[in-house]
């Protein structure tokens, strides 16, 4: 939920930790360790503030006390880190240990609460998004809550990680981009304001300055000649913000080393602004914005007003989340009663029934059902295999280039025998087959050509079959796995908390993997058979297809030889006479098949066309198989 809060944002070394100490009244309450603290001198230290620190201040009628909690992403509840503290001097050490617990998540938090000194040679992380919550209450404590975010850094120290630069910025952005987050922007008077990255980041998320509360620190370090620049900022003229500018002065390092108290530090701050120019001479409306007390009072008022404005919306948001939670609880399974083994068998029985129905086919699934998709994928597979068929061309390639060839699909008895798409890799021309046949001759008798030519062409055009086979298998396997996971979620999802859903799914995935391996082995065997010696028991099919292709090839080729003679009166008389003799039935194609091939070597041309017809016929038989 977008709860109203104050996020303290600033670049490195702008006095952010000193400011928070002043507001909280506790040394180092923000957890940003000082230079003299032991971990800073340790080689494992990357930068001072290693995680977000939430500080909750509450005015009570009881004596002063402090509690520290850890809020880590892997836990559903906060972890109390040690017993309540009643001595302010112990806060610093407790927060130091809490930081180390955050940076070393693999170790129990109890390791870091022990009384003996804790030394960590190497932290597991140099930065963390987990949060330390410091809760301070007492009679002299103001009501205020804020989150101290790690300082925006431009570089890391020895032992740090460069990736932390981006991680810190991402963490800060995750807070300040929320509409209900007030941004307490800490700006040091010691450095040019244009060079302070935190200001640029804050302006990026709140360009109109509606949520930014800027506060100047280290006013005692301003060079005399540049006081006017900072005064103009306090007047809210040079750079406007809705809530105006504030300015605080903290103790210097020597005073801190001497152990200055919080009360004495506040008196010094008041005296500085009352007796030091140019601060002492400013208008009353600006002087009301000087000092820690003025800042704390204004922060409390601004946060209170924001809470009042957001309260109705928060109430509605809480109601919505409450209803969502109730709905989720209502979906939880009812307590099972009876024999656990029997209940489990019943669940498995119903699940097995639904799986069997899935495999058998469910008409109500429509086009996206398992079997419906299987049929569609099967047609795609058939088309992929069919399109790999050899496209023999019964003419010489150079005389009839592909671009001039007007292809007509072969259809016999309603069956398409040639692909409608032309893949150049499947095209084979007559002269290519003639060359292969002629070069393969060894000890054959005249007009005979090796069987190896046909075998080589068959192997060439079935070599790519494994790829569409695998594609077909993977498509249906993915769909089947998707359907099975959905059924597991339906039948066992309500028992996920106890691990039953996960256990069932693991068993199914293991079994499916075994079936997949076995199936792919069978697929490999089937494809390997096609790559062995060409054979078929469907001799009738083979002869039928060979006749069809032989007729087609010669019908394409012979007109190229006969030219206009195929439509002459002589040709018409020959066809009529052969029809009267019962040799043909007035079919020009059959007559053309009887004619010799008119090439320089008619014998090899006839053989090449025969090879083409037989190879293509065998591919058709293998395709149907």
Coordinates of C-alpha atoms in Angstrom, one line a residue:
X1 CA 0.0 0.0 0.0
X2 CA 1.1 3.6 -0.7
X3 CA 1.3 4.7 2.9
X4 CA 2.3 8.3 3.6
X5 CA 5.9 8.4 4.7
X6 CA 9.1 10.6 4.6
X7 CA 12.1 9.3 2.7
X8 CA 15.5 11.0 3.6
X9 CA 17.4 11.3 0.3
X10 CA 20.9 12.8 -0.2
X11 CA 24.2 12.2 -1.9
X12 CA 27.2 10.9 0.0
X13 CA 28.7 13.0 2.7
X14 CA 26.0 15.7 2.8
X15 CA 25.4 15.4 6.5
X16 CA 22.4 13.1 6.3
X17 CA 23.4 10.9 9.2
X18 CA 24.0 13.9 11.5
X19 CA 20.6 15.4 10.5
X20 CA 18.9 12.2 11.5
X21 CA 20.8 12.0 14.8
X22 CA 19.5 15.5 15.5
X23 CA 15.9 14.7 14.7
X24 CA 15.9 11.4 16.6
X25 CA 17.9 12.4 19.5
X26 CA 20.1 9.3 19.3
X27 CA 23.6 9.0 18.1
X28 CA 23.7 7.1 14.9
X29 CA 20.0 6.2 15.0
X30 CA 19.9 6.1 11.3
X31 CA 22.5 3.4 11.1
X32 CA 24.8 5.3 8.8
X33 CA 28.1 4.6 10.6
X34 CA 30.7 7.3 11.2
X35 CA 34.3 7.2 10.2
X36 CA 35.4 6.3 13.7
X37 CA 33.2 3.2 13.8
X38 CA 35.1 -0.1 13.4
X39 CA 33.3 -1.5 10.3
X40 CA 34.3 1.6 8.3
X41 CA 38.0 0.8 8.6
X42 CA 37.3 -2.9 7.7
X43 CA 38.3 -4.0 4.2
X44 CA 34.8 -5.4 3.6
X45 CA 33.1 -2.1 4.0
X46 CA 31.9 -0.7 0.7
X47 CA 30.0 2.5 1.7
X48 CA 28.5 3.7 5.0
X49 CA 24.7 3.2 4.6
X50 CA 24.2 -0.4 3.4
X51 CA 20.4 -0.7 3.7
X52 CA 17.3 1.3 4.3
X53 CA 16.7 2.4 7.9
X54 CA 13.2 3.1 9.1
X55 CA 13.0 5.4 12.2
X56 CA 9.7 5.6 14.1
X57 CA 9.5 8.2 16.8
X58 CA 6.6 8.2 19.2
X59 CA 5.9 10.5 22.2
X60 CA 4.7 8.5 25.2
X61 CA 4.3 8.8 28.9
X62 CA 6.9 6.1 29.5
X63 CA 10.6 6.4 29.9
X64 CA 12.9 6.4 26.8
X65 CA 13.3 3.1 25.0
X66 CA 14.4 1.7 21.6
X67 CA 13.6 -1.5 19.8
X68 CA 15.2 -2.8 16.6
X69 CA 13.5 -5.0 14.0
X70 CA 14.6 -6.6 10.8
X71 CA 12.3 -6.6 7.8
X72 CA 13.6 -9.0 5.2
X73 CA 12.1 -10.1 1.9
X74 CA 12.2 -13.8 2.6
X75 CA 10.2 -13.5 5.9
X76 CA 6.5 -12.9 6.2
X77 CA 6.9 -11.1 9.6
X78 CA 9.3 -8.7 11.1
X79 CA 12.2 -10.2 13.2
X80 CA 12.8 -8.6 16.6
X81 CA 16.6 -8.0 16.8
X82 CA 17.5 -8.2 20.5
X83 CA 15.7 -7.0 23.6
X84 CA 14.5 -3.4 24.1
X85 CA 17.2 -0.8 24.7
X86 CA 17.0 1.7 27.5
X87 CA 20.5 3.2 27.2
X88 CA 21.0 5.5 24.2
X89 CA 24.7 4.6 24.0
X90 CA 23.8 1.1 23.0
X91 CA 21.8 2.0 19.9
X92 CA 24.8 2.5 17.7
X93 CA 26.2 -1.0 18.4
X94 CA 22.8 -2.6 18.0
X95 CA 22.3 -1.0 14.6
X96 CA 25.8 -2.0 13.5
X97 CA 25.1 -5.6 14.3
X98 CA 21.7 -5.4 12.6
X99 CA 23.4 -4.2 9.4
X100 CA 25.8 -7.1 9.5
X101 CA 22.9 -9.5 10.0
X102 CA 21.3 -8.0 6.9
X103 CA 24.5 -8.3 4.8
X104 CA 25.0 -11.9 5.9
X105 CA 21.6 -13.5 5.4
X106 CA 22.8 -17.1 5.4
X107 CA 23.8 -16.9 9.1
X108 CA 21.2 -17.0 12.0
X109 CA 20.3 -13.5 13.3
X110 CA 21.1 -14.8 16.8
X111 CA 24.8 -14.9 15.8
X112 CA 24.8 -11.1 15.6
X113 CA 23.0 -10.4 18.9
X114 CA 25.5 -12.1 21.2
X115 CA 27.3 -9.9 23.8
X116 CA 30.9 -10.7 22.6
X117 CA 32.5 -8.4 19.9
X118 CA 31.5 -9.5 16.4
X119 CA 34.1 -9.6 13.6
X120 CA 33.1 -10.5 10.1
X121 CA 36.1 -10.9 7.8
X122 CA 34.0 -10.7 4.6
X123 CA 30.3 -9.8 4.3
X124 CA 28.2 -11.9 1.9
X125 CA 26.8 -8.7 0.4
X126 CA 27.9 -5.1 0.3
X127 CA 24.4 -3.7 0.0
X128 CA 20.8 -4.9 0.6
X129 CA 17.2 -3.9 0.0
X130 CA 16.2 -5.4 3.3
X131 CA 15.2 -2.9 6.0
X132 CA 16.1 -2.2 9.6
X133 CA 13.3 -0.7 11.7
X134 CA 14.3 1.5 14.7
X135 CA 11.4 2.3 17.0
X136 CA 12.1 5.0 19.6
X137 CA 9.6 6.1 22.2
X138 CA 9.7 8.4 25.2
X139 CA 8.5 11.6 26.9
X140 CA 10.8 13.9 25.0
X141 CA 10.4 12.3 21.6
X142 CA 8.5 13.9 18.7
X143 CA 5.9 12.0 16.8
X144 CA 7.6 11.4 13.4
X145 CA 8.5 8.6 11.1
X146 CA 10.9 8.5 8.2
X147 CA 13.0 6.1 6.2
X148 CA 16.7 6.9 5.7
X149 CA 17.8 5.7 2.3
X150 CA 21.4 4.9 1.3
X151 CA 23.2 7.9 -0.1
X152 CA 23.4 8.4 -3.8
X153 CA 26.9 7.3 -4.7
X154 CA 29.1 8.0 -7.7
X155 CA 31.8 5.5 -6.9
X156 CA 32.5 2.7 -4.4
X157 CA 35.3 2.2 -2.0
X158 CA 37.8 -0.6 -2.0
X159 CA 36.0 -3.9 -1.4
X160 CA 32.7 -2.5 -2.7
X161 CA 30.8 -3.5 -5.9
X162 CA 30.3 -1.3 -8.9
X163 CA 26.8 -2.7 -9.3
X164 CA 25.8 -1.1 -6.0
X165 CA 25.7 2.3 -7.7
X166 CA 22.7 1.3 -9.8
X167 CA 21.2 -0.8 -7.0
X168 CA 21.2 2.2 -4.6
X169 CA 19.5 4.4 -7.2
X170 CA 16.9 1.7 -7.9
X171 CA 16.2 1.3 -4.2
X172 CA 15.8 5.1 -3.8
X173 CA 13.5 5.3 -6.8
X174 CA 11.3 2.5 -5.5
X175 CA 10.5 4.8 -2.5
X176 CA 10.4 8.3 -4.0
X177 CA 8.2 7.5 -7.0
X178 CA 5.2 6.7 -4.7
X179 CA 2.7 9.6 -4.7
X180 CA 2.4 9.5 -0.9
X181 CA 6.1 9.7 -0.2
X182 CA 7.5 13.0 1.0
X183 CA 11.1 13.5 -0.1
X184 CA 13.3 15.1 2.6
X185 CA 16.1 16.2 0.3
X186 CA 19.4 16.8 2.2
X187 CA 21.7 19.3 0.4
X188 CA 25.1 20.2 1.6
X189 CA 26.2 23.9 1.5
X190 CA 29.8 22.6 1.2
X191 CA 29.3 21.4 -2.4
X192 CA 27.9 23.1 -5.5
X193 CA 24.2 22.2 -5.6
X194 CA 24.3 21.4 -9.3
X195 CA 26.8 18.5 -8.5
X196 CA 24.6 16.8 -6.0
X197 CA 23.0 13.8 -7.7
X198 CA 20.2 13.3 -5.2
X199 CA 18.7 16.7 -6.1
X200 CA 18.6 15.8 -9.7
X201 CA 17.0 12.4 -8.9
X202 CA 14.3 14.1 -6.7
X203 CA 13.6 16.7 -9.4
X204 CA 13.1 13.9 -11.9
X205 CA 10.3 12.2 -9.9
X206 CA 8.8 15.5 -8.6
X207 CA 9.5 18.2 -11.2
X208 CA 7.0 20.6 -9.7
X209 CA 8.4 20.3 -6.1
X210 CA 5.1 19.3 -4.6
X211 CA 6.5 16.5 -2.4
X212 CA 10.2 17.6 -1.9
X213 CA 11.2 19.2 1.4
X214 CA 14.8 20.5 0.9
X215 CA 17.0 21.1 3.8
X216 CA 20.5 22.7 3.8
X217 CA 23.3 21.3 6.0
X218 CA 26.7 22.5 7.0
X219 CA 26.0 26.2 6.7
X220 CA 29.0 26.9 8.8
X221 CA 31.3 25.8 5.9
X222 CA 30.0 28.3 3.4
X223 CA 32.6 30.6 2.0
X224 CA 31.7 34.3 2.9
X225 CA 31.6 35.4 -0.7
X226 CA 28.8 32.8 -1.7
X227 CA 26.4 33.2 1.2
X228 CA 24.0 35.1 -1.0
X229 CA 23.5 32.1 -3.3
X230 CA 22.3 29.9 -0.4
X231 CA 20.2 32.7 1.1
X232 CA 18.3 33.0 -2.2
X233 CA 17.5 29.3 -2.0
X234 CA 16.1 29.8 1.5
X235 CA 14.0 32.6 0.2
X236 CA 12.5 30.0 -2.1
X237 CA 13.1 32.2 -5.1
X238 CA 16.0 30.7 -7.0
X239 CA 14.5 27.2 -6.9
X240 CA 10.8 26.9 -5.7
X241 CA 9.4 24.1 -3.6
X242 CA 5.9 24.0 -2.2
X243 CA 7.0 23.5 1.4
X244 CA 10.0 25.8 1.2
X245 CA 13.6 25.4 2.2
X246 CA 15.0 24.6 5.6
X247 CA 18.5 24.9 7.1
X248 CA 20.1 23.0 10.0
X249 CA 23.6 23.1 11.6
X250 CA 25.1 20.0 13.2
X251 CA 28.1 19.6 15.4
X252 CA 31.5 19.4 13.8
X253 CA 33.9 16.4 14.1
X254 CA 35.8 17.9 17.0
X255 CA 32.6 18.4 19.0
X256 CA 31.5 14.8 18.2
X257 CA 34.9 13.4 19.3
X258 CA 34.6 15.4 22.6
X259 CA 31.2 13.7 23.2
X260 CA 28.9 16.6 22.9
X261 CA 25.4 15.8 24.1
X262 CA 22.2 16.1 22.0
X263 CA 20.8 19.0 24.1
X264 CA 24.1 20.9 24.0
X265 CA 24.3 20.4 20.2
X266 CA 20.8 21.9 19.8
X267 CA 21.8 25.0 22.0
X268 CA 24.8 25.5 19.8
X269 CA 22.7 25.3 16.7
X270 CA 20.3 28.0 18.1
X271 CA 23.1 30.3 19.0
X272 CA 24.7 29.9 15.6
X273 CA 21.6 31.1 13.7
X274 CA 20.9 33.9 16.2
X275 CA 24.4 35.4 16.3
X276 CA 26.0 34.5 13.0
X277 CA 25.6 36.6 9.9
X278 CA 23.9 36.4 7.5
X279 CA 21.5 34.0 9.3
X280 CA 20.8 36.3 12.2
X281 CA 19.7 39.1 9.9
X282 CA 17.2 37.2 7.8
X283 CA 13.4 37.9 7.8
X284 CA 11.3 36.2 10.4
X285 CA 9.5 34.1 7.9
X286 CA 12.9 32.6 6.8
X287 CA 14.3 32.4 10.4
X288 CA 11.3 30.2 11.2
X289 CA 12.8 27.6 8.9
X290 CA 16.2 27.5 10.6
X291 CA 17.2 24.8 13.0
X292 CA 16.4 21.2 13.7
X293 CA 13.4 21.9 15.9
X294 CA 11.8 24.0 13.1
X295 CA 12.4 21.2 10.6
X296 CA 11.0 18.5 12.9
X297 CA 7.9 20.5 13.7
X298 CA 7.2 21.2 10.0
X299 CA 7.9 17.6 9.0
X300 CA 5.3 16.4 11.6
X301 CA 2.7 18.9 10.4
X302 CA 3.2 18.2 6.7
X303 CA 3.1 14.4 7.3
X304 CA 0.0 14.8 9.4
X305 CA -1.8 16.7 6.7
X306 CA -0.8 14.2 4.1
X307 CA -2.1 11.4 6.3
X308 CA -5.4 13.2 6.7
X309 CA -5.8 13.7 3.0
X310 CA -4.9 10.1 2.2
X311 CA -7.0 8.5 5.0
X312 CA -10.3 8.1 3.0
X313 CA -8.4 6.5 0.1
X314 CA -6.4 4.3 2.4
X315 CA -9.6 3.1 4.1
X316 CA -11.1 2.1 0.8
X317 CA -7.8 0.4 -0.2
X318 CA -7.8 -1.5 3.0
X319 CA -11.3 -2.7 2.4
X320 CA -10.5 -3.9 -1.1
X321 CA -7.4 -5.8 0.1
X322 CA -9.4 -7.2 3.0
X323 CA -12.1 -8.5 0.6
X324 CA -9.4 -9.9 -1.7
X325 CA -7.9 -11.7 1.3
X326 CA -11.2 -13.1 2.3
X327 CA -11.9 -14.3 -1.2
X328 CA -8.5 -16.0 -1.3
X329 CA -9.2 -17.7 2.1
X330 CA -12.6 -18.9 0.8
X331 CA -10.8 -20.6 -2.0
X332 CA -8.6 -22.7 0.3
X333 CA -9.5 -26.4 0.5
X334 CA -11.7 -27.6 3.2
X335 CA -10.2 -29.8 5.9
X336 CA -10.1 -33.4 4.6
X337 CA -11.8 -36.1 6.7
X338 CA -11.4 -39.8 6.3
X339 CA -8.6 -42.1 5.2
X340 CA -5.8 -40.0 3.7
X341 CA -4.7 -42.9 1.4
X342 CA -8.3 -43.4 0.2
X343 CA -8.7 -39.7 -0.4
X344 CA -5.5 -39.6 -2.5
X345 CA -6.5 -42.6 -4.5
X346 CA -9.8 -40.9 -5.3
X347 CA -8.0 -37.7 -6.4
X348 CA -5.7 -39.7 -8.6
X349 CA -8.6 -41.7 -10.1
X350 CA -10.5 -38.5 -11.1
X351 CA -7.2 -37.1 -12.5
X352 CA -6.5 -40.2 -14.5
X353 CA -10.0 -40.1 -15.9
X354 CA -9.6 -36.6 -17.1
X355 CA -6.2 -37.3 -18.6
X356 CA -7.7 -40.3 -20.5
X357 CA -10.5 -38.0 -21.8
X358 CA -7.8 -35.5 -22.9
X359 CA -6.0 -38.1 -24.9
X360 CA -9.2 -39.4 -26.4
X361 CA -10.3 -36.0 -27.4
X362 CA -12.7 -33.4 -26.1
X363 CA -14.9 -31.8 -28.7
X364 CA -15.8 -29.0 -26.3
X365 CA -12.2 -27.7 -26.5
X366 CA -12.7 -26.4 -30.0
X367 CA -9.9 -25.6 -32.3
X368 CA -7.3 -25.4 -29.5
X369 CA -8.0 -28.9 -28.1
X370 CA -5.2 -31.4 -27.9
X371 CA -6.4 -33.7 -30.7
X372 CA -7.7 -30.8 -32.8
X373 CA -4.2 -29.3 -32.7
X374 CA -2.7 -32.7 -33.4
X375 CA -4.7 -33.0 -36.6
X376 CA -3.6 -29.5 -37.7
X377 CA 0.0 -30.2 -36.9
X378 CA -0.2 -33.6 -38.7
X379 CA -1.4 -31.8 -41.9
X380 CA 1.5 -29.4 -41.5
X381 CA 3.8 -32.3 -41.1
X382 CA 2.4 -34.0 -44.3
X383 CA 2.8 -30.8 -46.2
X384 CA 6.4 -30.4 -45.0
X385 CA 7.3 -33.9 -46.1
X386 CA 5.4 -33.5 -49.4
X387 CA 7.2 -30.3 -50.2
X388 CA 10.5 -32.0 -49.9
X389 CA 9.6 -34.3 -52.8
X390 CA 11.9 -34.2 -55.9
X391 CA 10.5 -31.9 -58.6
X392 CA 11.9 -33.5 -61.7
X393 CA 11.8 -31.4 -64.9
X394 CA 12.0 -33.5 -68.1
X395 CA 14.0 -30.9 -70.1
X396 CA 17.4 -29.4 -70.2
X397 CA 17.9 -26.7 -67.7
X398 CA 19.7 -24.2 -69.9
X399 CA 17.1 -24.4 -72.6
X400 CA 14.2 -23.8 -70.3
X401 CA 15.1 -21.7 -67.3
X402 CA 12.9 -21.9 -64.2
X403 CA 11.5 -18.4 -64.7
X404 CA 10.0 -19.5 -68.1
X405 CA 8.5 -22.7 -66.9
X406 CA 4.7 -22.5 -66.3
X407 CA 4.1 -25.4 -63.9
X408 CA 0.8 -27.3 -63.7
X409 CA 0.1 -29.3 -60.6
X410 CA -0.2 -33.0 -61.3
X411 CA -3.4 -34.5 -60.1
X412 CA -4.4 -38.2 -60.6
X413 CA -7.5 -39.8 -59.3
X414 CA -8.1 -36.7 -57.1
X415 CA -4.6 -37.0 -55.5
X416 CA -2.1 -34.2 -55.9
X417 CA 1.2 -35.6 -57.0
X418 CA 3.4 -32.5 -57.1
X419 CA 3.9 -29.6 -54.7
X420 CA 2.4 -26.3 -55.5
X421 CA 5.4 -24.5 -54.1
X422 CA 8.8 -24.7 -55.9
X423 CA 11.9 -25.1 -53.7
X424 CA 15.0 -24.6 -55.8
X425 CA 16.7 -27.3 -53.7
X426 CA 14.2 -29.9 -54.9
X427 CA 14.4 -29.1 -58.6
X428 CA 16.3 -31.7 -60.8
X429 CA 16.5 -31.3 -64.6
X430 CA 16.8 -34.0 -67.3
X431 CA 20.4 -33.2 -68.2
X432 CA 21.4 -33.4 -64.6
X433 CA 19.9 -36.9 -64.3
X434 CA 21.5 -37.9 -67.6
X435 CA 25.0 -36.8 -66.3
X436 CA 24.6 -38.7 -63.1
X437 CA 23.5 -41.8 -64.9
X438 CA 26.3 -41.6 -67.5
X439 CA 29.0 -41.1 -64.8
X440 CA 27.7 -44.0 -62.7
X441 CA 28.2 -46.6 -65.4
X442 CA 30.8 -49.3 -64.4
X443 CA 30.3 -52.9 -65.8
X444 CA 26.7 -52.6 -67.0
X445 CA 25.6 -53.8 -70.4
X446 CA 24.7 -51.3 -73.0
X447 CA 21.5 -49.2 -72.4
X448 CA 21.7 -50.2 -68.7
X449 CA 22.4 -47.9 -65.8
X450 CA 23.3 -48.6 -62.2
X451 CA 20.5 -49.0 -59.6
X452 CA 22.7 -46.9 -57.3
X453 CA 21.5 -43.8 -59.2
X454 CA 18.0 -44.3 -58.1
X455 CA 19.1 -45.2 -54.6
X456 CA 21.2 -42.0 -54.4
X457 CA 18.2 -39.8 -55.4
X458 CA 15.9 -41.5 -52.9
X459 CA 18.5 -40.9 -50.1
X460 CA 18.9 -37.3 -51.2
X461 CA 15.3 -36.4 -50.8
X462 CA 14.5 -38.4 -47.6
X463 CA 17.6 -37.0 -45.8
X464 CA 15.7 -34.0 -44.5
X465 CA 12.8 -35.9 -43.1
X466 CA 14.1 -35.9 -39.4
X467 CA 13.6 -32.1 -39.2
X468 CA 9.8 -31.9 -39.8
X469 CA 9.4 -35.1 -37.8
X470 CA 11.0 -33.4 -34.8
X471 CA 9.1 -30.2 -35.3
X472 CA 5.8 -32.2 -35.4
X473 CA 6.8 -34.1 -32.2
X474 CA 7.9 -31.0 -30.2
X475 CA 4.7 -29.1 -31.1
X476 CA 2.4 -31.8 -29.8
X477 CA 4.6 -32.5 -26.8
X478 CA 4.5 -28.8 -25.7
X479 CA 0.7 -28.8 -26.0
X480 CA 0.3 -32.0 -24.2
X481 CA 2.6 -30.8 -21.3
X482 CA 0.6 -27.6 -21.1
X483 CA -2.7 -29.5 -20.9
X484 CA -1.3 -31.8 -18.2
X485 CA 0.0 -28.9 -16.1
X486 CA -3.5 -27.3 -16.2
X487 CA -5.1 -30.6 -15.1
X488 CA -2.6 -31.0 -12.3
X489 CA -3.4 -27.4 -11.1
X490 CA -7.1 -28.1 -11.3
X491 CA -7.0 -31.4 -9.3
X492 CA -4.1 -30.8 -6.9
X493 CA -3.7 -27.0 -6.9
X494 CA -5.6 -26.6 -3.7
X495 CA -3.1 -28.9 -1.9
X496 CA -0.1 -26.9 -3.1
X497 CA 0.8 -25.7 0.4
X498 CA 1.4 -29.3 1.5
X499 CA 3.5 -30.1 -1.5
X500 CA 1.1 -32.5 -3.2
X501 CA 0.8 -30.5 -6.4
X502 CA 4.5 -30.3 -6.8
X503 CA 5.0 -34.0 -6.0
X504 CA 2.4 -35.0 -8.6
X505 CA 3.8 -32.7 -11.2
X506 CA 7.4 -34.0 -10.7
X507 CA 6.2 -37.6 -11.1
X508 CA 4.3 -36.6 -14.3
X509 CA 7.3 -34.7 -15.7
X510 CA 9.6 -37.7 -15.0
X511 CA 7.2 -40.1 -16.7
X512 CA 6.6 -37.8 -19.6
X513 CA 10.4 -37.5 -20.1
X514 CA 10.7 -41.3 -20.2
X515 CA 7.9 -41.5 -22.8
X516 CA 9.4 -38.7 -24.8
X517 CA 12.8 -40.4 -24.9
X518 CA 11.2 -43.7 -25.9
X519 CA 9.0 -42.1 -28.6
X520 CA 11.9 -40.2 -30.1
X521 CA 13.9 -43.4 -30.2
X522 CA 11.0 -45.0 -32.2
X523 CA 10.8 -42.0 -34.5
X524 CA 14.6 -42.3 -35.2
X525 CA 14.2 -45.9 -36.0
X526 CA 11.3 -45.3 -38.5
X527 CA 13.2 -42.5 -40.2
X528 CA 16.4 -44.6 -40.3
X529 CA 14.4 -47.3 -42.2
X530 CA 13.6 -44.8 -44.9
X531 CA 17.3 -44.1 -45.3
X532 CA 18.2 -47.7 -45.8
X533 CA 17.7 -49.7 -49.0
X534 CA 14.6 -48.5 -50.8
X535 CA 11.9 -51.1 -50.6
X536 CA 8.1 -51.5 -50.6
X537 CA 5.5 -54.2 -50.6
X538 CA 3.1 -51.9 -52.4
X539 CA 4.3 -52.9 -55.8
X540 CA 1.0 -52.0 -57.3
X541 CA 1.1 -48.5 -56.0
X542 CA 4.7 -48.1 -57.2
X543 CA 3.9 -49.3 -60.7
X544 CA 0.8 -47.1 -60.8
X545 CA 2.7 -44.0 -59.7
X546 CA 5.6 -44.7 -62.1
X547 CA 3.1 -44.9 -65.0
X548 CA 1.6 -41.6 -63.9
X549 CA 4.9 -39.8 -63.6
X550 CA 6.3 -41.4 -66.8
X551 CA 3.3 -40.2 -68.8
X552 CA 3.5 -36.8 -67.3
X553 CA 7.2 -36.3 -67.9
X554 CA 7.0 -37.5 -71.5
X555 CA 3.9 -35.4 -72.0
X556 CA 5.9 -32.4 -71.0
X557 CA 9.0 -33.4 -73.0
X558 CA 7.7 -34.8 -76.3
X559 CA 5.8 -31.6 -77.4
X560 CA 9.1 -29.8 -77.1
X561 CA 10.5 -32.2 -79.7
X562 CA 7.5 -32.5 -82.0
X563 CA 6.6 -28.8 -82.0
X564 CA 3.5 -28.1 -84.2
X565 CA 3.4 -31.6 -85.5
X566 CA 1.6 -32.9 -82.4
X567 CA -1.5 -31.0 -83.6
X568 CA -1.2 -31.9 -87.3
X569 CA -3.6 -34.0 -89.4
X570 CA -1.1 -36.9 -89.4
X571 CA -1.0 -37.0 -85.7
X572 CA -4.8 -36.9 -85.5
X573 CA -5.0 -39.8 -87.9
X574 CA -2.5 -41.9 -86.0
X575 CA -4.4 -41.4 -82.7
X576 CA -7.7 -42.3 -84.4
X577 CA -6.3 -45.4 -85.9
X578 CA -4.6 -46.6 -82.7
X579 CA -7.9 -46.0 -80.9
X580 CA -9.7 -48.1 -83.4
X581 CA -7.2 -50.9 -82.9
X582 CA -7.8 -50.6 -79.1
X583 CA -4.2 -49.7 -78.3
X584 CA -5.1 -46.3 -76.8
X585 CA -8.3 -44.5 -76.0
X586 CA -7.9 -41.3 -78.0
X587 CA -5.2 -40.1 -75.5
X588 CA -2.4 -37.9 -76.9
X589 CA -0.3 -38.4 -73.7
X590 CA -0.1 -42.2 -74.2
X591 CA 0.9 -41.8 -77.8
X592 CA 3.6 -39.3 -76.8
X593 CA 4.9 -41.9 -74.3
X594 CA 5.3 -44.4 -77.1
X595 CA 7.4 -42.0 -79.2
X596 CA 11.2 -42.2 -79.0
X597 CA 13.1 -39.3 -77.4
X598 CA 14.8 -37.0 -79.9
X599 CA 18.2 -36.2 -78.4
X600 CA 21.8 -36.8 -79.3
X601 CA 21.6 -39.9 -77.2
X602 CA 18.0 -41.1 -77.1
X603 CA 18.8 -44.2 -75.0
X604 CA 20.2 -42.3 -72.1
X605 CA 17.4 -39.7 -72.2
X606 CA 14.8 -42.4 -72.1
X607 CA 16.7 -44.0 -69.2
X608 CA 16.9 -40.7 -67.3
X609 CA 13.2 -40.1 -67.7
X610 CA 12.5 -43.6 -66.4
X611 CA 14.8 -43.0 -63.4
X612 CA 13.0 -39.8 -62.7
X613 CA 9.6 -41.4 -62.9
X614 CA 10.6 -44.4 -60.7
X615 CA 12.3 -42.2 -58.0
X616 CA 9.4 -39.9 -57.8
X617 CA 7.0 -42.8 -57.7
X618 CA 8.9 -44.4 -54.8
X619 CA 9.0 -41.1 -52.9
X620 CA 5.2 -40.9 -53.2
X621 CA 4.8 -44.4 -51.9
X622 CA 7.2 -43.6 -49.0
X623 CA 5.4 -40.4 -48.3
X624 CA 2.1 -42.2 -48.0
X625 CA 3.7 -44.8 -45.8

